[in-house]
mmCIF file of C-alpha atoms and ligand atoms in Angstrom:
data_model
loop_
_atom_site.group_PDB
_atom_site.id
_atom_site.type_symbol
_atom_site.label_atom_id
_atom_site.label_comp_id
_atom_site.label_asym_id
_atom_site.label_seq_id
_atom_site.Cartn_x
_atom_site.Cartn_y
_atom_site.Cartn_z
ATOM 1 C CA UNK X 1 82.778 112.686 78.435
ATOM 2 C CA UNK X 2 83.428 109.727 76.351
ATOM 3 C CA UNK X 3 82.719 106.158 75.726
ATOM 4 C CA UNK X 4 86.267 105.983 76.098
ATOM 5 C CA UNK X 5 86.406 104.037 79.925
ATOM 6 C CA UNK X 6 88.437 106.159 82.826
ATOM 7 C CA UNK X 7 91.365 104.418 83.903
ATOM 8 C CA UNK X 8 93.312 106.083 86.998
ATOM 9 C CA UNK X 9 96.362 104.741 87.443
ATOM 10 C CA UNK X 10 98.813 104.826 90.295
ATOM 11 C CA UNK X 11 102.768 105.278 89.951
ATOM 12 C CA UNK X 12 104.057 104.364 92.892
ATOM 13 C CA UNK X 13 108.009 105.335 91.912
ATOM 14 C CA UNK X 14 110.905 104.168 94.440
ATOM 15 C CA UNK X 15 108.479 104.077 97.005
ATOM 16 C CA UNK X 16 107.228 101.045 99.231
ATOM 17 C CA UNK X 17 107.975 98.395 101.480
ATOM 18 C CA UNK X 18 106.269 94.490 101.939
ATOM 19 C CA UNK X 19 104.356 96.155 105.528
ATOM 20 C CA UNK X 20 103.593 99.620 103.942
ATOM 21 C CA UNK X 21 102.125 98.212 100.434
ATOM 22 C CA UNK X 22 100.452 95.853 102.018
ATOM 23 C CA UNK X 23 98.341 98.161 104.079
ATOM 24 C CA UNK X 24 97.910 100.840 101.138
ATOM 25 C CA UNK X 25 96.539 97.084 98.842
ATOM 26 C CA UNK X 26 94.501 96.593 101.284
ATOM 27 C CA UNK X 27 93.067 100.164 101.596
ATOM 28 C CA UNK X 28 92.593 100.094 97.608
ATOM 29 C CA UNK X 29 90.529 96.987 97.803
ATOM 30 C CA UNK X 30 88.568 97.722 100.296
ATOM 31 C CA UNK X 31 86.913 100.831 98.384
ATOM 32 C CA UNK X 32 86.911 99.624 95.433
ATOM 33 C CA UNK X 33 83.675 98.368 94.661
ATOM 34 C CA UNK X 34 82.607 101.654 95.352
ATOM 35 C CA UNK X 35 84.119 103.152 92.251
ATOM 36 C CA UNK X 36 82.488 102.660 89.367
ATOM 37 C CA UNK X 37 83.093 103.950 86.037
ATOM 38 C CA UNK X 38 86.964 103.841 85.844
ATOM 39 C CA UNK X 39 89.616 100.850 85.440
ATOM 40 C CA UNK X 40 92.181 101.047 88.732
ATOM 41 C CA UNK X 41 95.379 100.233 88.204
ATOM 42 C CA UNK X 42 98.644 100.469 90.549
ATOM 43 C CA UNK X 43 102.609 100.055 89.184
ATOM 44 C CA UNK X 44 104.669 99.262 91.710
ATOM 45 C CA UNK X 45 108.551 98.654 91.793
ATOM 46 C CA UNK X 46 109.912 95.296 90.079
ATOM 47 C CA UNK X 47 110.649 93.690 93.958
ATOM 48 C CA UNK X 48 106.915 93.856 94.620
ATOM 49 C CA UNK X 49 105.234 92.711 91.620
ATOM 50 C CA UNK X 50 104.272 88.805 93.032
ATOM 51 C CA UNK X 51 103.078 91.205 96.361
ATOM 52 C CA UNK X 52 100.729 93.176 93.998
ATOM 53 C CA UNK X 53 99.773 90.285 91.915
ATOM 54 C CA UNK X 54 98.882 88.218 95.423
ATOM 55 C CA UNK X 55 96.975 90.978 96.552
ATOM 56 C CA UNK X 56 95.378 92.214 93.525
ATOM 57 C CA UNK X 57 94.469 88.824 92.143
ATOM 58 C CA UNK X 58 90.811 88.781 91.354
ATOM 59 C CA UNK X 59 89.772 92.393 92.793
ATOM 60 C CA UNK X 60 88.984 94.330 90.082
ATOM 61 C CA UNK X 61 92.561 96.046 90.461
ATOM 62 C CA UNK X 62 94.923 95.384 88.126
ATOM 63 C CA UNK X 63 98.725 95.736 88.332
ATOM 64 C CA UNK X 64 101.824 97.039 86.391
ATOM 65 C CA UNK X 65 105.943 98.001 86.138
ATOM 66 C CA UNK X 66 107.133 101.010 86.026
ATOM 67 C CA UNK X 67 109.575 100.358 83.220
ATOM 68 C CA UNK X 68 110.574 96.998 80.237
ATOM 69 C CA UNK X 69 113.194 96.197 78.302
ATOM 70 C CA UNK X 70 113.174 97.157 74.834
ATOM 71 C CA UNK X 71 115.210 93.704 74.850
ATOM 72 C CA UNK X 72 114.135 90.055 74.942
ATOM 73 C CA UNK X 73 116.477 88.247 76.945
ATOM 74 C CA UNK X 74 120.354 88.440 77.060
ATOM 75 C CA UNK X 75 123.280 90.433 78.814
ATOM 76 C CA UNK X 76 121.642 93.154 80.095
ATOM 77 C CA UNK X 77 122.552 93.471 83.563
ATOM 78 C CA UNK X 78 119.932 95.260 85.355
ATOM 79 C CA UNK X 79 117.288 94.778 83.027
ATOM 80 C CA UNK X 80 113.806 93.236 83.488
ATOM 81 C CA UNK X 81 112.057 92.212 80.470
ATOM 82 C CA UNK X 82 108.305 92.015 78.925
ATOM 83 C CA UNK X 83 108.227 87.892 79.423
ATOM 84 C CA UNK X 84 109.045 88.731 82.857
ATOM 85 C CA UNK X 85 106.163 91.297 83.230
ATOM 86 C CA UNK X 86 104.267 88.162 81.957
ATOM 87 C CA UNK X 87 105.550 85.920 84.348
ATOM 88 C CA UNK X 88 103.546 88.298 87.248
ATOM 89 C CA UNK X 89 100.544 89.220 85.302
ATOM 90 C CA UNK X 90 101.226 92.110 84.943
ATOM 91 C CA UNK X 91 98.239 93.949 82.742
ATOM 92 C CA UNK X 92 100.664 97.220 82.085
ATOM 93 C CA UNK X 93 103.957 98.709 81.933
ATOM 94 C CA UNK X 94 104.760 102.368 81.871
ATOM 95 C CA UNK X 95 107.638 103.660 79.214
ATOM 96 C CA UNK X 96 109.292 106.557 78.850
ATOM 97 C CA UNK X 97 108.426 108.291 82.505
ATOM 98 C CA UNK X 98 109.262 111.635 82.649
ATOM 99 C CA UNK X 99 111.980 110.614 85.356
ATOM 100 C CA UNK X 100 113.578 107.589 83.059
ATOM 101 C CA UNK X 101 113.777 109.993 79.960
ATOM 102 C CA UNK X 102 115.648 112.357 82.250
ATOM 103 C CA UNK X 103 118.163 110.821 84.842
ATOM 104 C CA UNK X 104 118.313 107.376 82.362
ATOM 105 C CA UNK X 105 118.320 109.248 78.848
ATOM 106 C CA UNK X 106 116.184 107.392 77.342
ATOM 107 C CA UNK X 107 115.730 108.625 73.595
ATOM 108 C CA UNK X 108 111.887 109.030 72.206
ATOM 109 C CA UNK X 109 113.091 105.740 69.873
ATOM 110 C CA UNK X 110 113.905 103.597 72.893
ATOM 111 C CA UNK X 111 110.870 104.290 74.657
ATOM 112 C CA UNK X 112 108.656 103.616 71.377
ATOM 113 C CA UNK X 113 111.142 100.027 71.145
ATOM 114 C CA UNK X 114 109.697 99.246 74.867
ATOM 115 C CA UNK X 115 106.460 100.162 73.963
ATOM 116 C CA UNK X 116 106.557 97.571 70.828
ATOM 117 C CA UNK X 117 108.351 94.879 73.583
ATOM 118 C CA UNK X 118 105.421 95.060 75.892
ATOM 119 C CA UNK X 119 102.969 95.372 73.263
ATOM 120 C CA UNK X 120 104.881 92.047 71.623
ATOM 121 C CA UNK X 121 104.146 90.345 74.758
ATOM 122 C CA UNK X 122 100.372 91.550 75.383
ATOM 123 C CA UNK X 123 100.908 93.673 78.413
ATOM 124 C CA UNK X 124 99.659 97.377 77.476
ATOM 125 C CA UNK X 125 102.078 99.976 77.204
ATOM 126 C CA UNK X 126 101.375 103.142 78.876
ATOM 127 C CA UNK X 127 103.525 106.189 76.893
ATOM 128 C CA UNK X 128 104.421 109.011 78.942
ATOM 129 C CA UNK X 129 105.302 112.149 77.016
ATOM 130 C CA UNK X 130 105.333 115.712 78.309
ATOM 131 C CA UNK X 131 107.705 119.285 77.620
ATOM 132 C CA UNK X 132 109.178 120.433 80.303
ATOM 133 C CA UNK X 133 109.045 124.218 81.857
ATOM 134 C CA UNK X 134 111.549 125.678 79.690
ATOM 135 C CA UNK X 135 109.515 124.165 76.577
ATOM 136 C CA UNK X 136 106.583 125.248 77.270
ATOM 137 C CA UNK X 137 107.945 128.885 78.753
ATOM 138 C CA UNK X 138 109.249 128.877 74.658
ATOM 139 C CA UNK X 139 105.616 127.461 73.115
ATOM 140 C CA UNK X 140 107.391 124.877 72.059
ATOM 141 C CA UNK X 141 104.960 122.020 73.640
ATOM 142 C CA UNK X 142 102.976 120.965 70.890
ATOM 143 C CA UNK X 143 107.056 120.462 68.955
ATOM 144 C CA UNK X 144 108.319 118.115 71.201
ATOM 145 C CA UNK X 145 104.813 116.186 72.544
ATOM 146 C CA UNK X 146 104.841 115.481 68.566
ATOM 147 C CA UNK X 147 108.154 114.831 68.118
ATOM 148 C CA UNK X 148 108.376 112.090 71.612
ATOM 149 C CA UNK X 149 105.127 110.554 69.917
ATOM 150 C CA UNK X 150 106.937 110.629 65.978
ATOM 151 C CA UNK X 151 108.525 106.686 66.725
ATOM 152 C CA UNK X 152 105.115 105.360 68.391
ATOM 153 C CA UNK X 153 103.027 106.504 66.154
ATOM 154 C CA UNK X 154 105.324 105.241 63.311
ATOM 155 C CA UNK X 155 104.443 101.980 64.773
ATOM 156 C CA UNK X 156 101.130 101.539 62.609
ATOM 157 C CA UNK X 157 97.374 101.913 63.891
ATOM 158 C CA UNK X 158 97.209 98.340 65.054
ATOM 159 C CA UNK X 159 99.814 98.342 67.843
ATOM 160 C CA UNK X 160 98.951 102.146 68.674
ATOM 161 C CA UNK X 161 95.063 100.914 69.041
ATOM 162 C CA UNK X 162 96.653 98.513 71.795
ATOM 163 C CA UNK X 163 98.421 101.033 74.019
ATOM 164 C CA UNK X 164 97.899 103.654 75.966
ATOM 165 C CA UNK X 165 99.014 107.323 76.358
ATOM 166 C CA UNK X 166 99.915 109.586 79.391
ATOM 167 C CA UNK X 167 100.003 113.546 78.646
ATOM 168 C CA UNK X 168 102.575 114.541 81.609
ATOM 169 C CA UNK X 169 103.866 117.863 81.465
ATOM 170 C CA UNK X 170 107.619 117.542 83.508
ATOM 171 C CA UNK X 171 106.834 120.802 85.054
ATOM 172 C CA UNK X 172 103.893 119.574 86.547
ATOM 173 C CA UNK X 173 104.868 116.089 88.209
ATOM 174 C CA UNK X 174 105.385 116.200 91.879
ATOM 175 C CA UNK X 175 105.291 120.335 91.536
ATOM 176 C CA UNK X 176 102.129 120.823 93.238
ATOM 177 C CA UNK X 177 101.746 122.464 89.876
ATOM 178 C CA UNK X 178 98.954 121.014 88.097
ATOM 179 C CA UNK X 179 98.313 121.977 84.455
ATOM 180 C CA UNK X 180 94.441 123.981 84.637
ATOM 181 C CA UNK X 181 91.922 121.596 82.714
ATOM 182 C CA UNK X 182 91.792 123.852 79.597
ATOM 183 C CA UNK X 183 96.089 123.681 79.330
ATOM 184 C CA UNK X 184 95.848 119.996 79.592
ATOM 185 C CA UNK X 185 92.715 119.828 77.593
ATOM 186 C CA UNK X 186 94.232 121.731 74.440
ATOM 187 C CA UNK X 187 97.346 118.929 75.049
ATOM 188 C CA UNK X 188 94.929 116.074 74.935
ATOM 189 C CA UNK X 189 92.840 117.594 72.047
ATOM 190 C CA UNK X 190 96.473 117.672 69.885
ATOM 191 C CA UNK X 191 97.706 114.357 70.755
ATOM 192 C CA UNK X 192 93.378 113.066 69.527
ATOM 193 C CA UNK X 193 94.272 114.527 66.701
ATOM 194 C CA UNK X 194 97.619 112.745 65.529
ATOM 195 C CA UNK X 195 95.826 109.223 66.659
ATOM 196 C CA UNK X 196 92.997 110.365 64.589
ATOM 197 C CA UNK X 197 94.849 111.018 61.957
ATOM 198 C CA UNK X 198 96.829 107.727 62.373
ATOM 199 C CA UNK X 199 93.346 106.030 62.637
ATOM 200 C CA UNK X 200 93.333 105.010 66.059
ATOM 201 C CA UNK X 201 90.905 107.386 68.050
ATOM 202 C CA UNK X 202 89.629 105.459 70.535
ATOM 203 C CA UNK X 203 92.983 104.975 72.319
ATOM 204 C CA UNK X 204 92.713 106.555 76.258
ATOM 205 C CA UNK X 205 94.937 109.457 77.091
ATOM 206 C CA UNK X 206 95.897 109.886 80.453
ATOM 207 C CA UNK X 207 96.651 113.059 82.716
ATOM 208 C CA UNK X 208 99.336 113.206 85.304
ATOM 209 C CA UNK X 209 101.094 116.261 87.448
ATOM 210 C CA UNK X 210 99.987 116.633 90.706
ATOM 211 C CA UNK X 211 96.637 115.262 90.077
ATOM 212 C CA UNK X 212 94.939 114.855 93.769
ATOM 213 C CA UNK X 213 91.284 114.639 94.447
ATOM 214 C CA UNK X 214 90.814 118.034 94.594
ATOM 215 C CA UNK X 215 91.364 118.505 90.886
ATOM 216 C CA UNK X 216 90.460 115.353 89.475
ATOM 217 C CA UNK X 217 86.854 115.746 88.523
ATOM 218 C CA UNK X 218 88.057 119.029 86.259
ATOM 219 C CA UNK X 219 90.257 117.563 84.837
ATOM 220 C CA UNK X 220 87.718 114.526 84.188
ATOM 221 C CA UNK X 221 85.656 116.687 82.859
ATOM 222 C CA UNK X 222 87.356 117.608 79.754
ATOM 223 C CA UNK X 223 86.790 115.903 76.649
ATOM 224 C CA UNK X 224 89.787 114.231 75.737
ATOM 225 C CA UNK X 225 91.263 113.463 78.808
ATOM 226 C CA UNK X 226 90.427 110.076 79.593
ATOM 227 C CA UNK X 227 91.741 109.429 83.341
ATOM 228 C CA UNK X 228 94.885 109.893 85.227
ATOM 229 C CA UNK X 229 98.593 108.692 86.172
ATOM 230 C CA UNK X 230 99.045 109.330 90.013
ATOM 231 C CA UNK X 231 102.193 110.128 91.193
ATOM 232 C CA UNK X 232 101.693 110.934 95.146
ATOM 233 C CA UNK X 233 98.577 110.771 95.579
ATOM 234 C CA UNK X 234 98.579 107.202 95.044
ATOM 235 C CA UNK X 235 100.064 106.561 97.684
ATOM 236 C CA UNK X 236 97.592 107.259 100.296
ATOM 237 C CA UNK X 237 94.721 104.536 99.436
ATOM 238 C CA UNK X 238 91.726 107.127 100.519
ATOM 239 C CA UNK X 239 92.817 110.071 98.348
ATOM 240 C CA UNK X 240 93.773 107.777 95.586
ATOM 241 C CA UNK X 241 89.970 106.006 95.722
ATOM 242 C CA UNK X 242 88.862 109.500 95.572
ATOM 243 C CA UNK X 243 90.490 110.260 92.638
ATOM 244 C CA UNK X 244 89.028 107.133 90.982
ATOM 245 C CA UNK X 245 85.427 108.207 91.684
ATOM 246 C CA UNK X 246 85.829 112.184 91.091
HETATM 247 C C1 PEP M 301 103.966 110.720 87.878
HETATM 248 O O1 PEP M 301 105.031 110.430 88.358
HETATM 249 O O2 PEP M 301 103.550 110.084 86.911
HETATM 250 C C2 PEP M 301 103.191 111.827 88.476
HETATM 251 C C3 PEP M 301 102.210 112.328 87.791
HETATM 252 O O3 PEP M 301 103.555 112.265 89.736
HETATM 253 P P1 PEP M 301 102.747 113.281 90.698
HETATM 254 O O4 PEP M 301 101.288 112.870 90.641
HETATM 255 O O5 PEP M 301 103.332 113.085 92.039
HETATM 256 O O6 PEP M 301 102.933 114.642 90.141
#
């Protein structure tokens, strides 16, 4: 709907092994020349990164983590950081999931710190915010998608212009709930808005929740929404293609 470009992205979460993601790389790149009009992208577990890079090396599909340090380097057991993302190519990194703002607490401020690490490091941020069902049961989801995008945006118009966004309402990922276009589109029209405002318009915002080829090209279809994170579906190379070229 936009000159904004699609990007459909695929978040593969704890999911994977070197035989399975081999044959699901191999699925992606053999259909993707037939999708045109939208950037694919897959993030994969840390363990696999070289695997995707290997694979994805000169395809057309590009590659990402699944979560950064807001750190550079030090004693933080456990911790992977953005020089490390560089050190696989990776093009993106996704802060603040849904699922590492919930079982890891991560605070609205820490995920706009990783978002400033990757961004530090050229590898493009993708921000995940989204209420969950209780929020939005209370009308509260405009509230907290502005208040879990307060510390980004505070960042300035240059770095925002270099990231992306992800509009994932909790209730909605791996649900089988999927929010209609119009609920997601009145999301995506707010969060325009605020980067308007800010003076960075141009920057993509993603869908995600239960997004599967089915519902795809509706939600595609909507003004402001400017591709989609894949949860599930992303992990079946076929229905994942499809969602690219919906
Ligand atoms: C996600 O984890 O980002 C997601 C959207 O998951 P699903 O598509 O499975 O709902």
């Amino acid at each position: 709907a936009t000159t904004r470009k699609r990007l459909v992205m695929g978040n593969w979460k704890m999911h994977g092994s070197l035989a399975a993601n081999a044959k699901l790389l191999d699925g992606i790149c053999a259909g993707v020349a037939a999708v045109h009009n939208s950037d694919i992208a897959v993030c994969v577990p840390f363990p696999y990164l070289a695997q995707a890079r290997d694979n994805l090396r000169g395809t057309g599909v590009s590659w990402g983590a699944q979560d950064v340090s807001v750190h550079e380097q030090g004693a933080y057991t456990g911790e992977v950081s953005a020089a490390m993302l560089n050190d696989f190519a990776c093009q993106w990194v996704l802060v603040g999931h849904s699922e590492r703002r919930s079982l890891h607490a991560e605070t609205d401020e820490q995920v706009a710190g990783k978002a400033l690490a990757a961004l530090k490091a050229d590898i493009t941020p993708v921000v995940c915010v989204g209420e969950t069902l209780e929020e939005q049961q209370s009308g509260r989801t405009t509230e907290v998608i502005a208040r879990q995008l307060a510390p980004v945006l505070a960042l300035g118009a240059d770095r925002v212009a270099g990231l992306v966004l992800a509009y994932e309402p909790v209730w909605a990922i791996g649900t089988g709930l999927t929010a209609t276009p119009e609920q997601a589109q009145a999301v995506h029209a707010f969060i325009r808005g605020r980067l308007a405002e800010l003076g960075a318009p141009q920057v993509r915002v993603l869908y995600g929740g239960s997004v599967k080829a089915s519902n795809a090209g509706s939600l595609f279809a909507m003004e402001d929404i400017d591709g989609a994170l894949v949860g599930g579906a992303s992990l079946v190379a076929e229905e994942f293609l499809r969602i690219a070229a919906a």
